[in-house]
Short mmCIF file of C-alpha atoms in Angstrom, two decimals:
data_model
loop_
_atom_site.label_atom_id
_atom_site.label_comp_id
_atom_site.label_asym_id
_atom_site.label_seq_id
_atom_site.Cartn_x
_atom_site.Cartn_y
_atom_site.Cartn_z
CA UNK A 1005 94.66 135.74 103.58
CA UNK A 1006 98.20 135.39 102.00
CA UNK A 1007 99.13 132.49 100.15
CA UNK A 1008 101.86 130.38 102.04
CA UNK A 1009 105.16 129.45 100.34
CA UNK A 1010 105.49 126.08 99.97
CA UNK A 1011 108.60 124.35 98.60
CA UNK A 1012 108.93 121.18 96.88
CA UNK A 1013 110.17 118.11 98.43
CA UNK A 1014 114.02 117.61 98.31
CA UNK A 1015 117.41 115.91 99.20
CA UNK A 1016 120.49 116.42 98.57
CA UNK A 1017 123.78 114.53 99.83
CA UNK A 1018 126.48 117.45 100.36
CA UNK A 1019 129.09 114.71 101.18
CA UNK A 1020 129.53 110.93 101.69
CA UNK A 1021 128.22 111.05 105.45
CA UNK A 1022 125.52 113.96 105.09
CA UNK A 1023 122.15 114.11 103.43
CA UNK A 1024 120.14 117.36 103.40
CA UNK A 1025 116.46 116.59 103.40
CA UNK A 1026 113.86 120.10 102.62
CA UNK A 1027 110.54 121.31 101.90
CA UNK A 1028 107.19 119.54 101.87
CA UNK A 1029 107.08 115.96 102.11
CA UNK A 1030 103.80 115.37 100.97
CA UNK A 1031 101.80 112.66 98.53
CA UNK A 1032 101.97 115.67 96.23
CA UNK A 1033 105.45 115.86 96.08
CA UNK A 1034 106.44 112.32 96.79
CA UNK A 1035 107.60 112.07 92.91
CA UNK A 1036 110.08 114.36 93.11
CA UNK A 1037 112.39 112.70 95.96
CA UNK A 1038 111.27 108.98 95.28
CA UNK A 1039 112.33 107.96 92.13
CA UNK A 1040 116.11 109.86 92.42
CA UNK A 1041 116.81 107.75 96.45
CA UNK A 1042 118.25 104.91 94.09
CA UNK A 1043 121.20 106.97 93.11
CA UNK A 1044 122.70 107.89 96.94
CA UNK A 1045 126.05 107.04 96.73
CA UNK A 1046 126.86 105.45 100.46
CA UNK A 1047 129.58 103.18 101.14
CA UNK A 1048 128.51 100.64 103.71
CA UNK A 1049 129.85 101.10 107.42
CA UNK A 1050 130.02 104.78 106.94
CA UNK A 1051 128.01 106.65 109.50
CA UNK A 1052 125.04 109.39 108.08
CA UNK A 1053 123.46 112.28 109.42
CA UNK A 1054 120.80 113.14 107.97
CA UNK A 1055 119.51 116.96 108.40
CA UNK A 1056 115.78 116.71 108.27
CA UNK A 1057 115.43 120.63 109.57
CA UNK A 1058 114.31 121.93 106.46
CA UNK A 1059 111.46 119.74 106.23
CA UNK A 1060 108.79 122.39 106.23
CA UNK A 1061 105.70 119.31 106.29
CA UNK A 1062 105.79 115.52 106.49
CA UNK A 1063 102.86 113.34 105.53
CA UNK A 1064 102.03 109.93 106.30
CA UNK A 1065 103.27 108.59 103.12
CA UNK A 1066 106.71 110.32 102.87
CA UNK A 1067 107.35 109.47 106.45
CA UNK A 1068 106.74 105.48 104.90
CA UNK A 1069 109.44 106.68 102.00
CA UNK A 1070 111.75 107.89 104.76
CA UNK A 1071 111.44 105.04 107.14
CA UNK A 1072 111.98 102.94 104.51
CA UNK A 1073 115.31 104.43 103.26
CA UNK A 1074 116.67 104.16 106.73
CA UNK A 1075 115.46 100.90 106.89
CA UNK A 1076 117.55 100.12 103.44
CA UNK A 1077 120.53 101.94 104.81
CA UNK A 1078 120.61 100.39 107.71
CA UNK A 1079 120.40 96.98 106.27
CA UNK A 1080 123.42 97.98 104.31
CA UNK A 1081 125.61 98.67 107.15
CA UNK A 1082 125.41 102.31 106.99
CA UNK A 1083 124.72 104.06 110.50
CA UNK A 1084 122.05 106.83 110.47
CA UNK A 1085 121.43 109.56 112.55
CA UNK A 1086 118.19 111.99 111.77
CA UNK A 1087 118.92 115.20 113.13
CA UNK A 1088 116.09 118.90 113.08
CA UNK A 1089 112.97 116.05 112.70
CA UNK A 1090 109.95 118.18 114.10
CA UNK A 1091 107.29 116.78 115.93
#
């Protein structure tokens, strides 16, 4: 059996109305994307997409840390679309 690839959890915001979300989303990994979501830089009534394609798994408690950034978004005026979210 080969070993899978599995890349660490990750965002990154390419512009002011695009955020690039990859890899696993996991408990293991939560860490890595949590503590750096303070520091998005979005203006309020701006509309987001956010590219979720690249999110290779998604656990219960990083789908929590993702609701709730929409959630905070959101409450800030900003308008968010999530785009490439797998079932």
């Amino acid at each position: 059996m080969k070993p899978v690839a599995v890349a660490p959890a990750a965002w990154a915001q390419p512009s002011d109305c695009e955020l690039t979300l990859s890899g696993c989303w996991t408990a293991f990994n939560i860490s890595a994307i949590a503590w750096p979501l303070p520091l998005l830089q979005i203006a309020a009534a701006t509309r987001v997409t956010a590219d979720a394609s690249g999110i290779q798994a998604l656990d219960s408690a990083d789908a929590w840390l993702l609701q709730g950034l929409l959630l905070h978004l959101r409450g800030e005026g900003v308008a968010v679309e999530v785009r490439g979210l797998r079932r």
